[in-house]
Amino acid sequence: MALPGRSAGTAATRADWFWCDFLPGWLARARDHRHGGFFDALDHAGQPDPAAPKTVLAQARLLFTFAHLARLSGDPAHHAAALAARDFLPHLRKAPGLYRRAVACDGSPTGDPQDETARSYDQSFVILALTTCAAADPTALAEAEACWQALEAHLTDPATGLLHEDDASTRAAPAQNPHMHLYEAALQAFEMTGARHWLDRAAQVRALALHHFLDPDTGTIAEFLTPDLRPLPGDAGLRREVGHQCEWAWLLWREADLGGDASVRAIGDRLAGFAQEHGFAPAGPLKGAAYDAVSASGAVMERRFLLWPQTEALKAHAARHLAGIPGADTDARDLLDLIFARWFDGHPVFVNQLDATGAAIWPEALSRLLYHIVLALTEGARAGLWPGPNPNR
């Protein structure tokens, strides 16, 4: 499925290849026509493990991805793919509005108690997915509301309002990531429905998360806190994921664009500015790629390159271009070309992580990453940087 050779073309050529060649090929490999839903990963040879469990994270992200694409393109193949994920999702529901982490490939329980836990991170993506497909599925919006209520009842600390990791642990270190994606889900729900209470919910989640995780001295987002809500000691407390600085910036700008609190735009600007200054390789085979992590002072902590931070950087570049920032269009197109050249070309599907030389150190193609890839490409298309999905092309 890989496009042969970086010289094969521009960002427009790359995007066209993704929509017209890669995505149909991925669907042919990753959809489980026997048991329903999608396989969680394709291996280094581009093949699924048909006996592997299926996670709610992968199914919910893929439901969002293809519902989003169906809305943009009208392509029946995207609608059918969204239905495949939607039809499998009830296997993962363990109580009204509450979803277990994973089931066996056929939808039956795995027998592992960890798979029966409901994680706040996963619940956020269920809400994101259900609100995106609500126009085509009249039951989805009520289910999303039940999911929100279950999250408040079972996964929220009543003292702080912060999210627990799952419904089995209440003393784990709070993490910013579930809050960020719940913020995203509420913004999406507002955009899809126009219901003001979703924008209010988004603002509440955002304010709580920034209060606890935003470092005012550096303008960066910390990943975790201690159980008593202090920064982690040592290097762990200084670690900053470049992808999350970009992702938070994009979400804050999105809230402002949707008519929310305009003052959050400046926070997004500062986050993006930190990422631009410290977060990208200045030279070498991965020049222009986002590092996995740097310190709060900007020193490189992890000279490795996961795929998903690149897509979050693409979204930030696209938003910066829409805001009229000179050079953001070149940043976006160069990074798109680099993503396809390094993470896709020469691989049966794509790889998850590279080292500083560009060698694959995590060769699996995780199905949940399609959410990151597709959203980045459609945001770039919305900004006019390359073509979007079009079944008639």
C-alpha positions as CSV (number, residue, x, y, z in Angstrom):
1,M,0.0,0.0,0.0
2,A,3.0,2.3,0.3
3,L,3.6,5.1,-2.2
4,P,7.0,4.3,-3.8
5,G,9.6,6.9,-3.1
6,R,9.6,10.3,-1.7
7,S,10.2,11.8,-5.1
8,A,6.8,10.6,-6.1
9,G,5.3,14.0,-5.3
10,T,4.0,16.9,-3.4
11,A,1.7,17.1,-0.4
12,A,-1.3,17.1,-2.8
13,T,-0.1,13.9,-4.4
14,R,0.5,12.3,-1.0
15,A,-3.0,13.3,0.3
16,D,-4.6,12.0,-2.9
17,W,-2.8,8.7,-2.6
18,F,-4.0,8.4,1.0
19,W,-7.6,8.9,0.2
20,C,-7.7,7.0,-3.1
21,D,-5.3,4.1,-2.5
22,F,-4.1,3.7,1.1
23,L,-7.5,4.0,2.9
24,P,-9.4,1.5,0.8
25,G,-6.4,-0.9,1.1
26,W,-6.3,-0.4,4.9
27,L,-10.1,-1.1,5.1
28,A,-9.6,-4.4,3.2
29,R,-7.0,-5.5,5.7
30,A,-8.3,-4.1,9.0
31,R,-12.0,-4.8,8.9
32,D,-13.1,-8.0,10.6
33,H,-15.8,-9.4,8.3
34,R,-16.3,-12.5,10.4
35,H,-16.9,-11.1,13.9
36,G,-17.5,-7.4,13.1
37,G,-15.7,-4.2,14.0
38,F,-12.0,-3.8,13.3
39,F,-8.8,-5.5,14.3
40,D,-6.7,-3.4,16.7
41,A,-3.5,-3.6,14.8
42,L,-1.7,-4.9,11.6
43,D,1.7,-6.4,12.2
44,H,5.0,-5.6,10.6
45,A,3.9,-7.6,7.5
46,G,0.6,-5.8,7.3
47,Q,-1.5,-8.7,8.7
48,P,-4.0,-8.8,11.6
49,D,-4.0,-11.2,14.4
50,P,-7.6,-12.5,14.0
51,A,-7.6,-13.9,17.6
52,A,-6.5,-10.7,19.3
53,P,-8.8,-8.8,21.6
54,K,-10.6,-5.7,20.4
55,T,-10.5,-2.5,22.5
56,V,-13.1,0.1,22.9
57,L,-10.4,2.7,22.2
58,A,-9.8,1.4,18.7
59,Q,-13.5,0.8,17.9
60,A,-14.6,4.2,19.2
61,R,-11.8,6.1,17.4
62,L,-12.6,4.3,14.1
63,L,-16.3,5.0,14.5
64,F,-15.4,8.7,14.9
65,T,-12.9,8.5,12.0
66,F,-15.3,7.1,9.5
67,A,-18.4,9.0,10.7
68,H,-16.3,12.2,10.2
69,L,-15.2,11.1,6.8
70,A,-18.7,10.1,5.8
71,R,-19.9,13.6,6.7
72,L,-17.2,15.2,4.6
73,S,-17.2,13.0,1.6
74,G,-20.6,11.3,1.4
75,D,-18.6,8.2,0.4
76,P,-20.7,5.0,1.0
77,A,-17.5,3.1,1.9
78,H,-16.9,5.5,4.8
79,H,-20.5,5.2,5.9
80,A,-20.3,1.4,5.8
81,A,-17.0,1.5,7.8
82,A,-18.6,3.7,10.5
83,L,-21.5,1.2,10.7
84,A,-19.1,-1.7,11.2
85,A,-17.6,0.1,14.3
86,R,-21.0,1.2,15.5
87,D,-22.5,-2.3,15.3
88,F,-19.6,-3.7,17.4
89,L,-19.6,-1.1,20.1
90,P,-22.5,-2.7,22.1
91,H,-20.2,-5.7,22.8
92,L,-18.0,-3.3,24.9
93,R,-20.8,-1.8,27.0
94,K,-20.8,-3.2,30.5
95,A,-23.5,-0.9,32.0
96,P,-25.6,1.9,30.8
97,G,-23.2,4.5,29.4
98,L,-20.1,2.6,30.7
99,Y,-17.7,0.7,28.4
100,R,-15.2,-2.0,29.2
101,R,-11.7,-1.7,28.0
102,A,-11.6,-4.8,25.7
103,V,-13.4,-7.9,24.6
104,A,-12.3,-11.0,22.7
105,C,-12.3,-10.8,18.9
106,D,-15.9,-12.2,18.7
107,G,-17.2,-9.7,21.3
108,S,-17.2,-12.2,24.3
109,P,-15.5,-11.4,27.6
110,T,-11.7,-12.0,27.6
111,G,-11.7,-13.3,31.2
112,D,-9.1,-10.7,32.2
113,P,-10.3,-8.5,35.0
114,Q,-8.3,-5.6,33.6
115,D,-10.4,-5.7,30.4
116,E,-13.6,-5.3,32.4
117,T,-12.5,-1.9,33.7
118,A,-14.0,1.3,32.3
119,R,-11.3,3.9,31.6
120,S,-12.0,7.6,31.5
121,Y,-9.7,8.0,28.5
122,D,-11.8,5.5,26.5
123,Q,-15.1,7.0,27.6
124,S,-14.1,10.3,26.1
125,F,-13.7,8.7,22.7
126,V,-17.0,7.0,22.9
127,I,-18.6,10.4,23.5
128,L,-16.6,11.8,20.6
129,A,-17.7,9.0,18.3
130,L,-21.3,8.9,19.2
131,T,-21.9,12.6,18.8
132,T,-20.2,12.6,15.4
133,C,-22.5,9.9,14.1
134,A,-25.6,11.2,15.8
135,A,-27.0,12.8,12.6
136,A,-27.1,9.3,10.9
137,D,-28.1,7.4,14.1
138,P,-30.9,8.8,16.2
139,T,-29.9,6.7,19.2
140,A,-26.3,7.9,19.4
141,L,-26.9,11.2,21.1
142,A,-28.9,9.7,24.0
143,E,-26.1,7.1,24.4
144,A,-23.5,9.8,24.4
145,E,-25.4,11.6,27.1
146,A,-25.6,8.4,29.1
147,C,-21.9,8.0,28.7
148,W,-21.2,11.5,30.0
149,Q,-23.5,10.8,33.1
150,A,-21.7,7.5,33.7
151,L,-18.4,9.2,33.5
152,E,-19.5,11.8,36.1
153,A,-21.0,9.1,38.4
154,H,-18.2,6.5,38.2
155,L,-15.0,8.1,37.0
156,T,-14.9,11.5,38.6
157,D,-13.3,12.4,42.0
158,P,-16.1,14.2,43.9
159,A,-13.6,16.2,45.8
160,T,-11.6,17.6,42.9
161,G,-13.7,17.0,39.8
162,L,-10.6,15.4,38.2
163,L,-11.1,12.1,36.3
164,H,-10.0,8.8,37.7
165,E,-8.0,6.5,35.4
166,D,-10.7,3.8,35.6
167,D,-13.6,2.6,37.8
168,A,-11.3,0.2,39.7
169,S,-8.7,2.7,40.9
170,T,-9.3,6.0,42.7
171,R,-5.7,6.9,43.9
172,A,-3.8,6.7,40.7
173,A,-1.8,9.8,39.6
174,P,-4.2,12.2,37.7
175,A,-3.4,12.4,34.0
176,Q,-4.0,15.3,31.7
177,N,-4.8,13.1,28.6
178,P,-8.3,12.0,29.6
179,H,-9.3,15.6,30.4
180,M,-7.9,16.8,27.1
181,H,-9.9,14.3,25.1
182,L,-13.1,14.9,27.1
183,Y,-12.6,18.6,26.3
184,E,-12.3,17.5,22.6
185,A,-15.4,15.3,22.8
186,A,-17.5,18.1,24.3
187,L,-16.4,20.6,21.7
188,Q,-17.2,18.1,19.0
189,A,-20.6,17.5,20.5
190,F,-21.3,21.2,20.5
191,E,-20.2,21.6,16.9
192,M,-22.4,18.6,15.8
193,T,-25.5,19.5,17.8
194,G,-25.4,23.3,18.5
195,A,-26.5,22.5,22.1
196,R,-25.0,25.1,24.3
197,H,-24.6,22.8,27.3
198,W,-21.9,20.9,25.5
199,L,-19.9,24.1,25.0
200,D,-20.4,24.8,28.7
201,R,-19.2,21.4,29.6
202,A,-16.1,21.8,27.4
203,A,-15.3,25.1,29.2
204,Q,-15.6,23.4,32.6
205,V,-13.3,20.5,31.6
206,R,-10.8,22.8,30.1
207,A,-10.7,25.2,33.0
208,L,-10.2,22.3,35.5
209,A,-7.5,20.7,33.4
210,L,-5.6,23.9,32.9
211,H,-5.8,24.8,36.5
212,H,-4.0,21.6,37.5
213,F,-1.8,20.7,34.5
214,L,-0.8,24.0,32.9
215,D,2.6,25.2,34.1
216,P,2.3,29.0,34.2
217,D,6.0,29.6,34.2
218,T,6.7,27.8,30.9
219,G,3.3,27.8,29.3
220,T,3.4,24.0,28.9
221,I,1.1,21.1,29.8
222,A,2.4,18.5,32.3
223,E,1.4,14.9,31.8
224,F,0.8,13.6,35.3
225,L,0.5,14.8,38.9
226,T,1.0,13.0,42.2
227,P,-2.1,11.7,44.0
228,D,-2.0,14.9,46.1
229,L,-2.0,17.0,43.0
230,R,1.7,18.1,43.0
231,P,4.2,17.9,40.1
232,L,5.9,14.6,39.8
233,P,9.4,14.6,41.3
234,G,12.5,14.8,39.2
235,D,12.6,14.5,35.4
236,A,9.2,12.9,35.3
237,G,7.7,16.2,36.5
238,L,9.6,18.2,33.8
239,R,8.7,15.9,30.9
240,R,6.5,17.5,28.2
241,E,5.1,15.6,25.2
242,V,5.4,17.8,22.1
243,G,2.3,16.2,20.5
244,H,0.2,17.2,23.5
245,Q,1.4,20.8,23.4
246,C,0.2,21.0,19.8
247,E,-3.0,19.1,20.5
248,W,-4.0,21.4,23.4
249,A,-3.2,24.4,21.3
250,W,-5.4,23.2,18.5
251,L,-8.3,22.5,20.9
252,L,-8.0,25.9,22.6
253,W,-8.1,27.7,19.2
254,R,-11.0,25.5,18.2
255,E,-13.0,26.5,21.3
256,A,-12.4,30.2,20.5
257,D,-13.4,29.7,16.9
258,L,-16.6,27.9,18.0
259,G,-17.7,31.0,20.0
260,G,-16.3,30.0,23.4
261,D,-14.0,31.9,25.7
262,A,-11.8,34.0,23.3
263,S,-9.1,34.4,26.0
264,V,-8.0,30.8,25.7
265,R,-6.5,31.6,22.3
266,A,-3.5,33.2,23.9
267,I,-2.9,30.1,25.9
268,G,-2.9,28.0,22.7
269,D,-0.5,30.5,21.1
270,R,1.9,30.0,24.0
271,L,1.7,26.3,23.9
272,A,2.3,26.3,20.1
273,G,5.1,28.7,20.5
274,F,6.9,26.4,22.9
275,A,6.5,23.5,20.5
276,Q,7.7,25.5,17.6
277,E,10.8,26.6,19.5
278,H,11.8,23.4,21.2
279,G,9.8,20.5,19.9
280,F,11.1,19.7,16.4
281,A,14.3,18.1,15.1
282,P,16.5,20.8,13.6
283,A,18.5,18.5,11.4
284,G,19.1,15.0,10.3
285,P,16.9,12.3,8.7
286,L,13.9,13.4,10.8
287,K,14.4,17.2,10.3
288,G,11.1,18.9,11.0
289,A,9.6,16.0,12.9
290,A,8.2,16.4,16.4
291,Y,10.2,14.7,19.2
292,D,8.3,12.4,21.6
293,A,9.2,14.5,24.6
294,V,11.3,17.5,25.7
295,S,11.7,19.0,29.2
296,A,9.9,22.1,30.4
297,S,13.0,24.1,29.6
298,G,13.0,22.7,26.1
299,A,15.9,20.2,26.3
300,V,15.3,17.0,24.3
301,M,14.4,14.1,26.6
302,E,13.3,11.5,24.1
303,R,15.0,11.5,20.7
304,R,12.4,9.2,19.3
305,F,9.5,9.9,17.0
306,L,6.0,8.4,17.4
307,L,3.7,8.9,14.5
308,W,0.8,10.5,16.4
309,P,2.7,13.7,17.5
310,Q,3.5,14.4,13.8
311,T,-0.2,14.5,13.1
312,E,-0.9,16.8,16.0
313,A,1.8,19.1,14.7
314,L,0.1,19.0,11.3
315,K,-3.1,20.2,12.8
316,A,-1.3,23.0,14.6
317,H,0.5,24.0,11.4
318,A,-2.8,24.0,9.5
319,A,-4.5,26.2,12.2
320,R,-1.5,28.6,12.2
321,H,-1.8,28.9,8.4
322,L,-5.5,29.7,8.7
323,A,-4.5,32.4,11.3
324,G,-2.3,33.9,8.6
325,I,1.1,33.0,10.2
326,P,3.8,33.2,7.4
327,G,5.5,29.9,6.7
328,A,3.0,27.7,8.4
329,D,1.8,26.4,5.1
330,T,5.3,25.3,4.2
331,D,5.8,23.7,7.6
332,A,2.6,21.7,7.1
333,R,3.4,20.5,3.6
334,D,7.0,19.6,4.5
335,L,5.9,17.6,7.5
336,L,3.2,15.8,5.5
337,D,5.8,14.8,3.0
338,L,8.1,13.7,5.8
339,I,5.4,11.6,7.4
340,F,4.7,9.6,4.3
341,A,8.4,9.3,3.4
342,R,9.4,8.0,6.8
343,W,6.4,6.3,8.4
344,F,4.7,5.0,5.3
345,D,7.0,4.5,2.4
346,G,8.7,1.1,2.3
347,H,6.3,-0.4,4.9
348,P,3.3,-2.7,4.2
349,V,1.0,-0.2,6.0
350,F,2.8,2.3,8.3
351,V,4.9,2.1,11.5
352,N,4.2,3.6,14.9
353,Q,7.7,4.8,16.0
354,L,11.1,5.7,14.6
355,D,14.5,6.3,16.1
356,A,16.7,9.3,15.3
357,T,18.1,7.6,12.2
358,G,14.6,6.9,10.8
359,A,14.7,3.1,11.6
360,A,11.4,1.6,12.8
361,I,11.5,0.7,16.5
362,W,7.8,0.0,16.8
363,P,6.7,-1.5,13.5
364,E,3.0,-2.2,14.2
365,A,0.3,-0.2,12.4
366,L,-2.1,0.5,15.3
367,S,-5.6,0.9,14.0
368,R,-6.4,3.6,16.6
369,L,-3.8,5.9,14.9
370,L,-6.1,6.3,11.9
371,Y,-8.0,8.8,14.1
372,H,-4.9,11.0,14.3
373,I,-3.9,10.6,10.6
374,V,-7.3,11.3,9.1
375,L,-8.1,14.2,11.4
376,A,-4.8,15.8,10.5
377,L,-5.4,15.3,6.8
378,T,-8.9,16.7,6.9
379,E,-7.8,19.7,8.9
380,G,-5.0,20.4,6.3
381,A,-7.6,20.0,3.6
382,R,-9.9,22.5,5.4
383,A,-7.1,24.9,5.5
384,G,-6.6,24.5,1.7
385,L,-3.2,22.9,2.0
386,W,-4.0,19.6,0.1
387,P,-7.0,17.8,-1.2
388,G,-9.6,16.2,1.1
389,P,-11.6,13.0,0.7
390,N,-13.6,13.0,-2.5
391,P,-15.1,9.7,-3.8
392,N,-15.6,11.2,-7.3
393,R,-11.9,12.1,-7.8
